[in-house]
Amino acid sequence: MCGIAGILYKNSAAADSGVGKALIDMLDACQHRGPDSTGFSLYRDPVPGHLRLRFIVGDGEVAAKAIERVKTKLTEFQAKIVEEEQRGSSFAVLVKFDGDLQKFAFEMEHAAKLSSIGESLDIIKDLGGAFDVDNVYKIENFKGTHGIGHVRLATESDVAPEATHPFWATGFSDISIVHNGQITNYYKMRRRLEKRGYFFNTDNDSELIAVYLADKLKHGFSLKDALKTSIEDLDGTFSFLVSTKDEIGYAKDKLAAKPMVKYEDDKIIAIASEEVSLNRLFPGRALNTSEPAPGTYDTWQRSISA
Amino acid sequence: MATIDLSVTTVREANELLRKYGADGIDVEVLNPDARHHIGVGLTHPINVHIKGSAGYFCGGLTDGPRFHVDNNVGWGVGDNMLNGSIVVDGNASAIPGVAIRGAEVVVKGNIGSRAGQVMKAGTLLACGNASFMAGYMMYGGRLVILGNSGEKVGQDMTGGDIYVAGKIGEMGTDAMLIDLPQKERDEILAFLDKYKIPFTGTFQKIVNAGKKLRYPKTEPRRRAIPFFESFADNSYWNAKVQEDIHVKSQIGRYRIRGYGASRPMPHLSDIAFKKDIRIGAMTDPDVISKIEMKTEVGGRSGANPLKLSMPVMIAPMSYGALSKSAKLALAIASRLSGISENTGEGGMSKEQREEAHQLIYQCLAGRLGWNIHDMQKANGLEIYISQGAKPGLGGQLMAKKVTPEIARIRGIPAGIDLRSPSRHPDVLGADDLVIKVEEFREATGYRVPVSVKLGAGRVRDDIKIAWKDGFDFVELDGMQGSTGAAGNEVLEFVGIPTLSAIQEARDALTEVGGLDMPVILMGGIKDGIDTIKALALGAHAVAMGTSAIIAGGCIACLQCHAGTCVTGIATQDPEHEKRYNVPVEARNIHHFLESVRWQIAAITHAMGYSNPHQVTRDDLVALTPEAAAITRLPYHPEYRERDQGLLKAS
């Protein structure tokens, strides 16, 4: 039960247009849809041969112990810490690592709650509104080409940083999703994916979408084709956004029960639950927006030449 | 022409200004709308409002008379429930445009989103572009004109009204069919298009209801009614009720409908007893009522004017439709005499009921039957019905016999159908949508009226947290011992959650999120003042009584509420039956009963040594059965049963 937002600047020249500020504004505009917590998927500059990991560790003594466990585990995997930062309820590291990512990710889960792993992906999420999270994590000045975000109103699961979106596709680098709705065949699909050896970090149905898509990508599907099959395979009501290192995409269920509006021009594609979020990017302007039709999907790619 | 700039004025202030300009007959221009929600909500004057940009959700919703022009797009629910007036949208409209309109003209120059015109009653919704999924879903009347393509499942479960499609027709919805277009109707549509200067020369295909689902194919045979207590008194497996059910089902081939609630024995407040010593002697004090403070306020937590109850009791929501106008009137009078609140239930507010009840809660259901801005503004409380304890997750049922022309007119539906009210709100598909809906109600009534939610006990723990997060002023929580005018027998017996579990889960959930400031009104089998005090001690702020009030007013509990031939004149719309109901006498009887409840509350509170029933706590209670102990986590003390029975006799 939530609001979602995503933005992609199509040309690398626009990369300093400010993804962080745009996402904060869009999420603040739809904060009424989800006052409990807010999260952002940001894509930072990749460092070749390195991975970014962010853990949710809490604070005080609990955090100190979790960080210790993380460091021990990293040593086991000979992942050398290049940079580290503890901020808010999270602990982020940049490590040199070139082993089996999936095994690494599942093992790191045992050290602390993983928020994201990626060459670029950094998922920042915490309790409170968009501005609250920005105050702690300083997202406003983040530049980049694309990102997605989410405001959450917890309905069944807890109000906690780890239950906040975006969800990382546990075990896969750089894939994240934000979702508004409910997947009703969650357990059926989860068991199917678990049989294939995937590990689930939470009981949240949105994580399933991320892992589902990542599995498809692993098997050679394009993001667009993976979105296409998701509409057939997932039951329920959903409007979701997915992002990878180079792309963002959306899918909308056939029942058209959850809102989604998109705006596109030469420079950007922006998608949000409500037009009021899009209008925040262009105050005072009447935007030429459209609503994706039920059962549709699409993707957009950033210019790779950057 | 006045100007309102939304870059410097909040929507709430803007709507107050719009109402003021409306009263003075001044047209308004709205600048920098930037797709904000609720612009123009609650306006009841015929002024022109020009919105220079996009508007968000419920633009022009809950209005009567104004003419809106929106230069760009609109969000969900444009023109929600609009009576008269018009909205012209130059861009696209998102989902459920023209939802529940009752006469308005909503014109969208671009495309329209899914479920267009859901539960609309009268008026015209026009899309110059394409429609989306389930256009005309569950519409009851009026016309939906689509110049582009229809989208999939057009006319799904429509009951009445007409859909005209100029473009391609996608898959037809269930119970919709194509018929020939009369020339006269084409001319009328062209005249409508001309009025809004929309050039069009083509023709239309017409879609109407196919009539396959409006009535149950076979009505239940009439039989001698077996009263509630007789039906279920015999605990043997093949009791009279079971046998009767089988006989009837063998003739009609489907589930049975009946009135009243669950009959199975279930853990209830009668399985809870007072642990604290009760001085029986104190109960005979003739002045006991004057010694106990029991005034209860409900609904002020967000600044609205609270309901002021003379005791922690309300009348539970029951509809005019399920009940006769006379029975509703008697309840209204009794509520006034006893200083408590009455509730309209689903079927709208009658003038007489409004005049008699001093405190009246007005209920909004998914079908928006009888719902309108004028009665909202007359109400003392607004209530969004999500579900009912006797049949959680399902809509109401009103059999054809009770859907008289008068009832049909008030509700805005065709007469003579077996009305199965929708169970889902068109514009509330999740907690996120519900937030925006609640805000719309507040905007429409200037934030003066409390907004509550009625929840049938299902997943209470999750639901109650959502209710708190969505900012409701209070919750009416209804357990499965509550009754209904009509529901499938299987549903009544096997779907709900007992009232006792409901209050315990609600209390636990609110404690968990720190939401104990939101009052819970418990209902579902509350019989008397003793139940009331137990409910209060378990965490309720007040109770609501339905069945017991009806019985006080003459109900004989024959389970035939659905049939429409109620011999007491309570659950009927047949004037011959209704004339048996003596309103002044029954109003007095209900009032007397309510006063006995007041006396019980006072006597027991006093006998326990308290001065206010809200002082009684869980520590004063014990459970008499292992089940009740497990549900409530109260200590299990069966030995208190004897004393409890003594108390019943004394009171």
mmCIF file with all atom_site columns, N, CA and C in Angstrom, chain A residues 148-200:
data_model
loop_
_atom_site.group_PDB
_atom_site.id
_atom_site.type_symbol
_atom_site.label_atom_id
_atom_site.label_alt_id
_atom_site.label_comp_id
_atom_site.label_asym_id
_atom_site.label_entity_id
_atom_site.label_seq_id
_atom_site.pdbx_PDB_ins_code
_atom_site.Cartn_x
_atom_site.Cartn_y
_atom_site.Cartn_z
_atom_site.occupancy
_atom_site.B_iso_or_equiv
_atom_site.pdbx_formal_charge
_atom_site.auth_seq_id
_atom_site.auth_comp_id
_atom_site.auth_asym_id
_atom_site.auth_atom_id
_atom_site.pdbx_PDB_model_num
ATOM 1   N N  . ILE A 1 148 ? 14.765 4.845   -8.638 1.00 0.00 ? 148 ILE A N  1
ATOM 2   C CA . ILE A 1 148 ? 13.355 4.643   -8.303 1.00 0.00 ? 148 ILE A CA 1
ATOM 3   C C  . ILE A 1 148 ? 13.174 4.833   -6.790 1.00 0.00 ? 148 ILE A C  1
ATOM 4   N N  . GLY A 1 149 ? 11.960 5.081   -6.380 1.00 0.00 ? 149 GLY A N  1
ATOM 5   C CA . GLY A 1 149 ? 11.719 5.293   -4.962 1.00 0.00 ? 149 GLY A CA 1
ATOM 6   C C  . GLY A 1 149 ? 10.302 4.916   -4.561 1.00 0.00 ? 149 GLY A C  1
ATOM 7   N N  . HIS A 1 150 ? 10.048 4.955   -3.269 1.00 0.00 ? 150 HIS A N  1
ATOM 8   C CA . HIS A 1 150 ? 8.813  4.380   -2.753 1.00 0.00 ? 150 HIS A CA 1
ATOM 9   C C  . HIS A 1 150 ? 8.445  4.990   -1.418 1.00 0.00 ? 150 HIS A C  1
ATOM 10  N N  . VAL A 1 151 ? 7.165  5.244   -1.206 1.00 0.00 ? 151 VAL A N  1
ATOM 11  C CA . VAL A 1 151 ? 6.679  5.585   0.135  1.00 0.00 ? 151 VAL A CA 1
ATOM 12  C C  . VAL A 1 151 ? 5.750  4.472   0.577  1.00 0.00 ? 151 VAL A C  1
ATOM 13  N N  . ARG A 1 152 ? 5.823  4.091   1.840  1.00 0.00 ? 152 ARG A N  1
ATOM 14  C CA . ARG A 1 152 ? 5.120  2.886   2.269  1.00 0.00 ? 152 ARG A CA 1
ATOM 15  C C  . ARG A 1 152 ? 4.140  3.137   3.406  1.00 0.00 ? 152 ARG A C  1
ATOM 16  N N  . LEU A 1 153 ? 2.965  2.526   3.271  1.00 0.00 ? 153 LEU A N  1
ATOM 17  C CA . LEU A 1 153 ? 2.012  2.430   4.365  1.00 0.00 ? 153 LEU A CA 1
ATOM 18  C C  . LEU A 1 153 ? 1.914  0.942   4.669  1.00 0.00 ? 153 LEU A C  1
ATOM 19  N N  . ALA A 1 154 ? 2.487  0.540   5.792  1.00 0.00 ? 154 ALA A N  1
ATOM 20  C CA . ALA A 1 154 ? 2.536  -0.885  6.122  1.00 0.00 ? 154 ALA A CA 1
ATOM 21  C C  . ALA A 1 154 ? 1.136  -1.407  6.382  1.00 0.00 ? 154 ALA A C  1
ATOM 22  N N  . THR A 1 155 ? 0.786  -2.524  5.778  1.00 0.00 ? 155 THR A N  1
ATOM 23  C CA . THR A 1 155 ? -0.530 -3.089  6.033  1.00 0.00 ? 155 THR A CA 1
ATOM 24  C C  . THR A 1 155 ? -0.403 -4.393  6.802  1.00 0.00 ? 155 THR A C  1
ATOM 25  N N  . GLU A 1 156 ? 0.340  -5.337  6.285  1.00 0.00 ? 156 GLU A N  1
ATOM 26  C CA . GLU A 1 156 ? 0.430  -6.624  6.972  1.00 0.00 ? 156 GLU A CA 1
ATOM 27  C C  . GLU A 1 156 ? 1.773  -6.822  7.668  1.00 0.00 ? 156 GLU A C  1
ATOM 28  N N  . SER A 1 157 ? 2.865  -6.429  7.001  1.00 0.00 ? 157 SER A N  1
ATOM 29  C CA . SER A 1 157 ? 4.161  -6.646  7.650  1.00 0.00 ? 157 SER A CA 1
ATOM 30  C C  . SER A 1 157 ? 4.551  -5.419  8.471  1.00 0.00 ? 157 SER A C  1
ATOM 31  N N  . ASP A 1 158 ? 5.686  -5.532  9.140  1.00 0.00 ? 158 ASP A N  1
ATOM 32  C CA . ASP A 1 158 ? 6.091  -4.534  10.135 1.00 0.00 ? 158 ASP A CA 1
ATOM 33  C C  . ASP A 1 158 ? 6.440  -3.180  9.530  1.00 0.00 ? 158 ASP A C  1
ATOM 34  N N  . VAL A 1 159 ? 6.416  -2.180  10.396 1.00 0.00 ? 159 VAL A N  1
ATOM 35  C CA . VAL A 1 159 ? 7.013  -0.892  10.052 1.00 0.00 ? 159 VAL A CA 1
ATOM 36  C C  . VAL A 1 159 ? 8.469  -0.988  10.481 1.00 0.00 ? 159 VAL A C  1
ATOM 37  N N  . ALA A 1 160 ? 9.356  -1.210  9.530  1.00 0.00 ? 160 ALA A N  1
ATOM 38  C CA . ALA A 1 160 ? 10.764 -1.387  9.844  1.00 0.00 ? 160 ALA A CA 1
ATOM 39  C C  . ALA A 1 160 ? 11.574 -1.031  8.608  1.00 0.00 ? 160 ALA A C  1
ATOM 40  N N  . PRO A 1 161 ? 12.823 -0.602  8.797  1.00 0.00 ? 161 PRO A N  1
ATOM 41  C CA . PRO A 1 161 ? 13.625 -0.242  7.623  1.00 0.00 ? 161 PRO A CA 1
ATOM 42  C C  . PRO A 1 161 ? 13.712 -1.385  6.614  1.00 0.00 ? 161 PRO A C  1
ATOM 43  N N  . GLU A 1 162 ? 13.863 -2.616  7.119  1.00 0.00 ? 162 GLU A N  1
ATOM 44  C CA . GLU A 1 162 ? 14.055 -3.732  6.183  1.00 0.00 ? 162 GLU A CA 1
ATOM 45  C C  . GLU A 1 162 ? 12.768 -4.096  5.436  1.00 0.00 ? 162 GLU A C  1
ATOM 46  N N  . ALA A 1 163 ? 11.608 -3.678  5.971  1.00 0.00 ? 163 ALA A N  1
ATOM 47  C CA . ALA A 1 163 ? 10.352 -3.964  5.276  1.00 0.00 ? 163 ALA A CA 1
ATOM 48  C C  . ALA A 1 163 ? 10.003 -2.842  4.303  1.00 0.00 ? 163 ALA A C  1
ATOM 49  N N  . THR A 1 164 ? 10.867 -1.853  4.235  1.00 0.00 ? 164 THR A N  1
ATOM 50  C CA . THR A 1 164 ? 10.642 -0.719  3.353  1.00 0.00 ? 164 THR A CA 1
ATOM 51  C C  . THR A 1 164 ? 11.114 -1.061  1.939  1.00 0.00 ? 164 THR A C  1
ATOM 52  N N  . HIS A 1 165 ? 10.439 -0.496  0.957  1.00 0.00 ? 165 HIS A N  1
ATOM 53  C CA . HIS A 1 165 ? 10.916 -0.632  -0.417 1.00 0.00 ? 165 HIS A CA 1
ATOM 54  C C  . HIS A 1 165 ? 12.013 0.401   -0.649 1.00 0.00 ? 165 HIS A C  1
ATOM 55  N N  . PRO A 1 166 ? 12.769 0.377   -1.722 1.00 0.00 ? 166 PRO A N  1
ATOM 56  C CA . PRO A 1 166 ? 12.792 -0.631  -2.780 1.00 0.00 ? 166 PRO A CA 1
ATOM 57  C C  . PRO A 1 166 ? 13.326 -1.976  -2.279 1.00 0.00 ? 166 PRO A C  1
ATOM 58  N N  . PHE A 1 167 ? 12.969 -3.018  -3.010 1.00 0.00 ? 167 PHE A N  1
ATOM 59  C CA . PHE A 1 167 ? 13.525 -4.324  -2.725 1.00 0.00 ? 167 PHE A CA 1
ATOM 60  C C  . PHE A 1 167 ? 14.576 -4.686  -3.758 1.00 0.00 ? 167 PHE A C  1
ATOM 61  N N  . TRP A 1 168 ? 15.641 -5.180  -3.223 1.00 0.00 ? 168 TRP A N  1
ATOM 62  C CA . TRP A 1 168 ? 16.729 -5.689  -4.038 1.00 0.00 ? 168 TRP A CA 1
ATOM 63  C C  . TRP A 1 168 ? 16.410 -7.132  -4.393 1.00 0.00 ? 168 TRP A C  1
ATOM 64  N N  . ALA A 1 169 ? 16.768 -7.553  -5.596 1.00 0.00 ? 169 ALA A N  1
ATOM 65  C CA . ALA A 1 169 ? 16.588 -8.955  -5.973 1.00 0.00 ? 169 ALA A CA 1
ATOM 66  C C  . ALA A 1 169 ? 17.677 -9.744  -5.286 1.00 0.00 ? 169 ALA A C  1
ATOM 67  N N  . THR A 1 170 ? 17.357 -10.271 -4.106 1.00 0.00 ? 170 THR A N  1
ATOM 68  C CA . THR A 1 170 ? 18.362 -10.924 -3.267 1.00 0.00 ? 170 THR A CA 1
ATOM 69  C C  . THR A 1 170 ? 19.202 -11.919 -4.071 1.00 0.00 ? 170 THR A C  1
ATOM 70  N N  . GLY A 1 171 ? 20.493 -11.694 -4.055 1.00 0.00 ? 171 GLY A N  1
ATOM 71  C CA . GLY A 1 171 ? 21.386 -12.610 -4.751 1.00 0.00 ? 171 GLY A CA 1
ATOM 72  C C  . GLY A 1 171 ? 21.812 -12.126 -6.126 1.00 0.00 ? 171 GLY A C  1
ATOM 73  N N  . PHE A 1 172 ? 21.212 -11.068 -6.609 1.00 0.00 ? 172 PHE A N  1
ATOM 74  C CA . PHE A 1 172 ? 21.574 -10.551 -7.933 1.00 0.00 ? 172 PHE A CA 1
ATOM 75  C C  . PHE A 1 172 ? 22.022 -9.112  -7.801 1.00 0.00 ? 172 PHE A C  1
ATOM 76  N N  . SER A 1 173 ? 23.044 -8.756  -8.515 1.00 0.00 ? 173 SER A N  1
ATOM 77  C CA . SER A 1 173 ? 23.511 -7.387  -8.345 1.00 0.00 ? 173 SER A CA 1
ATOM 78  C C  . SER A 1 173 ? 22.665 -6.425  -9.162 1.00 0.00 ? 173 SER A C  1
ATOM 79  N N  . ASP A 1 174 ? 22.463 -5.253  -8.601 1.00 0.00 ? 174 ASP A N  1
ATOM 80  C CA . ASP A 1 174 ? 21.966 -4.076  -9.325 1.00 0.00 ? 174 ASP A CA 1
ATOM 81  C C  . ASP A 1 174 ? 20.504 -4.099  -9.753 1.00 0.00 ? 174 ASP A C  1
ATOM 82  N N  . ILE A 1 175 ? 19.716 -5.071  -9.290 1.00 0.00 ? 175 ILE A N  1
ATOM 83  C CA . ILE A 1 175 ? 18.302 -5.081  -9.697 1.00 0.00 ? 175 ILE A CA 1
ATOM 84  C C  . ILE A 1 175 ? 17.441 -4.698  -8.488 1.00 0.00 ? 175 ILE A C  1
ATOM 85  N N  . SER A 1 176 ? 16.552 -3.748  -8.690 1.00 0.00 ? 176 SER A N  1
ATOM 86  C CA . SER A 1 176 ? 15.659 -3.392  -7.583 1.00 0.00 ? 176 SER A CA 1
ATOM 87  C C  . SER A 1 176 ? 14.274 -3.063  -8.116 1.00 0.00 ? 176 SER A C  1
ATOM 88  N N  . ILE A 1 177 ? 13.297 -3.171  -7.237 1.00 0.00 ? 177 ILE A N  1
ATOM 89  C CA . ILE A 1 177 ? 11.926 -2.847  -7.634 1.00 0.00 ? 177 ILE A CA 1
ATOM 90  C C  . ILE A 1 177 ? 11.212 -2.053  -6.535 1.00 0.00 ? 177 ILE A C  1
ATOM 91  N N  . VAL A 1 178 ? 10.218 -1.296  -6.978 1.00 0.00 ? 178 VAL A N  1
ATOM 92  C CA . VAL A 1 178 ? 9.244  -0.705  -6.057 1.00 0.00 ? 178 VAL A CA 1
ATOM 93  C C  . VAL A 1 178 ? 7.865  -1.107  -6.566 1.00 0.00 ? 178 VAL A C  1
ATOM 94  N N  . HIS A 1 179 ? 6.975  -1.341  -5.634 1.00 0.00 ? 179 HIS A N  1
ATOM 95  C CA . HIS A 1 179 ? 5.715  -1.992  -6.000 1.00 0.00 ? 179 HIS A CA 1
ATOM 96  C C  . HIS A 1 179 ? 4.565  -1.408  -5.210 1.00 0.00 ? 179 HIS A C  1
ATOM 97  N N  . ASN A 1 180 ? 3.451  -1.218  -5.874 1.00 0.00 ? 180 ASN A N  1
ATOM 98  C CA . ASN A 1 180 ? 2.222  -0.808  -5.212 1.00 0.00 ? 180 ASN A CA 1
ATOM 99  C C  . ASN A 1 180 ? 1.179  -1.857  -5.528 1.00 0.00 ? 180 ASN A C  1
ATOM 100 N N  . GLY A 1 181 ? 0.705  -2.555  -4.517 1.00 0.00 ? 181 GLY A N  1
ATOM 101 C CA . GLY A 1 181 ? -0.324 -3.564  -4.750 1.00 0.00 ? 181 GLY A CA 1
ATOM 102 C C  . GLY A 1 181 ? -0.076 -4.807  -3.921 1.00 0.00 ? 181 GLY A C  1
ATOM 103 N N  . GLN A 1 182 ? -0.593 -5.906  -4.401 1.00 0.00 ? 182 GLN A N  1
ATOM 104 C CA . GLN A 1 182 ? -0.522 -7.171  -3.653 1.00 0.00 ? 182 GLN A CA 1
ATOM 105 C C  . GLN A 1 182 ? -0.374 -8.323  -4.629 1.00 0.00 ? 182 GLN A C  1
ATOM 106 N N  . ILE A 1 183 ? 0.594  -9.180  -4.379 1.00 0.00 ? 183 ILE A N  1
ATOM 107 C CA . ILE A 1 183 ? 0.736  -10.379 -5.212 1.00 0.00 ? 183 ILE A CA 1
ATOM 108 C C  . ILE A 1 183 ? 0.016  -11.511 -4.506 1.00 0.00 ? 183 ILE A C  1
ATOM 109 N N  . THR A 1 184 ? -1.050 -12.008 -5.122 1.00 0.00 ? 184 THR A N  1
ATOM 110 C CA . THR A 1 184 ? -1.884 -12.986 -4.418 1.00 0.00 ? 184 THR A CA 1
ATOM 111 C C  . THR A 1 184 ? -1.384 -14.416 -4.576 1.00 0.00 ? 184 THR A C  1
ATOM 112 N N  . ASN A 1 185 ? -0.567 -14.699 -5.593 1.00 0.00 ? 185 ASN A N  1
ATOM 113 C CA . ASN A 1 185 ? 0.014  -16.052 -5.664 1.00 0.00 ? 185 ASN A CA 1
ATOM 114 C C  . ASN A 1 185 ? 1.451  -16.046 -5.150 1.00 0.00 ? 185 ASN A C  1
ATOM 115 N N  . TYR A 1 186 ? 1.670  -15.235 -4.114 1.00 0.00 ? 186 TYR A N  1
ATOM 116 C CA . TYR A 1 186 ? 3.014  -15.052 -3.552 1.00 0.00 ? 186 TYR A CA 1
ATOM 117 C C  . TYR A 1 186 ? 3.661  -16.371 -3.136 1.00 0.00 ? 186 TYR A C  1
ATOM 118 N N  . TYR A 1 187 ? 2.952  -17.159 -2.307 1.00 0.00 ? 187 TYR A N  1
ATOM 119 C CA . TYR A 1 187 ? 3.591  -18.363 -1.755 1.00 0.00 ? 187 TYR A CA 1
ATOM 120 C C  . TYR A 1 187 ? 3.882  -19.387 -2.843 1.00 0.00 ? 187 TYR A C  1
ATOM 121 N N  . LYS A 1 188 ? 2.966  -19.507 -3.774 1.00 0.00 ? 188 LYS A N  1
ATOM 122 C CA . LYS A 1 188 ? 3.168  -20.443 -4.887 1.00 0.00 ? 188 LYS A CA 1
ATOM 123 C C  . LYS A 1 188 ? 4.423  -20.062 -5.670 1.00 0.00 ? 188 LYS A C  1
ATOM 124 N N  . MET A 1 189 ? 4.540  -18.784 -6.007 1.00 0.00 ? 189 MET A N  1
ATOM 125 C CA . MET A 1 189 ? 5.693  -18.332 -6.787 1.00 0.00 ? 189 MET A CA 1
ATOM 126 C C  . MET A 1 189 ? 6.974  -18.395 -5.957 1.00 0.00 ? 189 MET A C  1
ATOM 127 N N  . ARG A 1 190 ? 6.846  -18.081 -4.679 1.00 0.00 ? 190 ARG A N  1
ATOM 128 C CA . ARG A 1 190 ? 8.040  -18.100 -3.829 1.00 0.00 ? 190 ARG A CA 1
ATOM 129 C C  . ARG A 1 190 ? 8.600  -19.517 -3.716 1.00 0.00 ? 190 ARG A C  1
ATOM 130 N N  . ARG A 1 191 ? 7.685  -20.475 -3.493 1.00 0.00 ? 191 ARG A N  1
ATOM 131 C CA . ARG A 1 191 ? 8.152  -21.867 -3.379 1.00 0.00 ? 191 ARG A CA 1
ATOM 132 C C  . ARG A 1 191 ? 8.822  -22.316 -4.666 1.00 0.00 ? 191 ARG A C  1
ATOM 133 N N  . ARG A 1 192 ? 8.261  -21.898 -5.780 1.00 0.00 ? 192 ARG A N  1
ATOM 134 C CA . ARG A 1 192 ? 8.826  -22.256 -7.075 1.00 0.00 ? 192 ARG A CA 1
ATOM 135 C C  . ARG A 1 192 ? 10.261 -21.718 -7.192 1.00 0.00 ? 192 ARG A C  1
ATOM 136 N N  . LEU A 1 193 ? 10.459 -20.481 -6.776 1.00 0.00 ? 193 LEU A N  1
ATOM 137 C CA . LEU A 1 193 ? 11.784 -19.865 -6.877 1.00 0.00 ? 193 LEU A CA 1
ATOM 138 C C  . LEU A 1 193 ? 12.744 -20.442 -5.838 1.00 0.00 ? 193 LEU A C  1
ATOM 139 N N  . GLU A 1 194 ? 12.203 -20.753 -4.656 1.00 0.00 ? 194 GLU A N  1
ATOM 140 C CA . GLU A 1 194 ? 13.061 -21.335 -3.620 1.00 0.00 ? 194 GLU A CA 1
ATOM 141 C C  . GLU A 1 194 ? 13.597 -22.693 -4.047 1.00 0.00 ? 194 GLU A C  1
ATOM 142 N N  . LYS A 1 195 ? 12.759 -23.451 -4.775 1.00 0.00 ? 195 LYS A N  1
ATOM 143 C CA . LYS A 1 195 ? 13.216 -24.751 -5.277 1.00 0.00 ? 195 LYS A CA 1
ATOM 144 C C  . LYS A 1 195 ? 14.399 -24.593 -6.216 1.00 0.00 ? 195 LYS A C  1
ATOM 145 N N  . ARG A 1 196 ? 14.468 -23.439 -6.841 1.00 0.00 ? 196 ARG A N  1
ATOM 146 C CA . ARG A 1 196 ? 15.610 -23.194 -7.730 1.00 0.00 ? 196 ARG A CA 1
ATOM 147 C C  . ARG A 1 196 ? 16.801 -22.624 -6.971 1.00 0.00 ? 196 ARG A C  1
ATOM 148 N N  . GLY A 1 197 ? 16.690 -22.597 -5.664 1.00 0.00 ? 197 GLY A N  1
ATOM 149 C CA . GLY A 1 197 ? 17.857 -22.231 -4.870 1.00 0.00 ? 197 GLY A CA 1
ATOM 150 C C  . GLY A 1 197 ? 17.918 -20.768 -4.472 1.00 0.00 ? 197 GLY A C  1
ATOM 151 N N  . TYR A 1 198 ? 16.846 -20.032 -4.688 1.00 0.00 ? 198 TYR A N  1
ATOM 152 C CA . TYR A 1 198 ? 16.906 -18.627 -4.297 1.00 0.00 ? 198 TYR A CA 1
ATOM 153 C C  . TYR A 1 198 ? 16.500 -18.457 -2.848 1.00 0.00 ? 198 TYR A C  1
ATOM 154 N N  . PHE A 1 199 ? 17.052 -17.426 -2.266 1.00 0.00 ? 199 PHE A N  1
ATOM 155 C CA . PHE A 1 199 ? 16.857 -17.155 -0.859 1.00 0.00 ? 199 PHE A CA 1
ATOM 156 C C  . PHE A 1 199 ? 16.034 -15.878 -0.732 1.00 0.00 ? 199 PHE A C  1
ATOM 157 N N  . PHE A 1 200 ? 15.068 -15.883 0.182  1.00 0.00 ? 200 PHE A N  1
ATOM 158 C CA . PHE A 1 200 ? 14.264 -14.686 0.367  1.00 0.00 ? 200 PHE A CA 1
ATOM 159 C C  . PHE A 1 200 ? 14.596 -14.014 1.686  1.00 0.00 ? 200 PHE A C  1
#
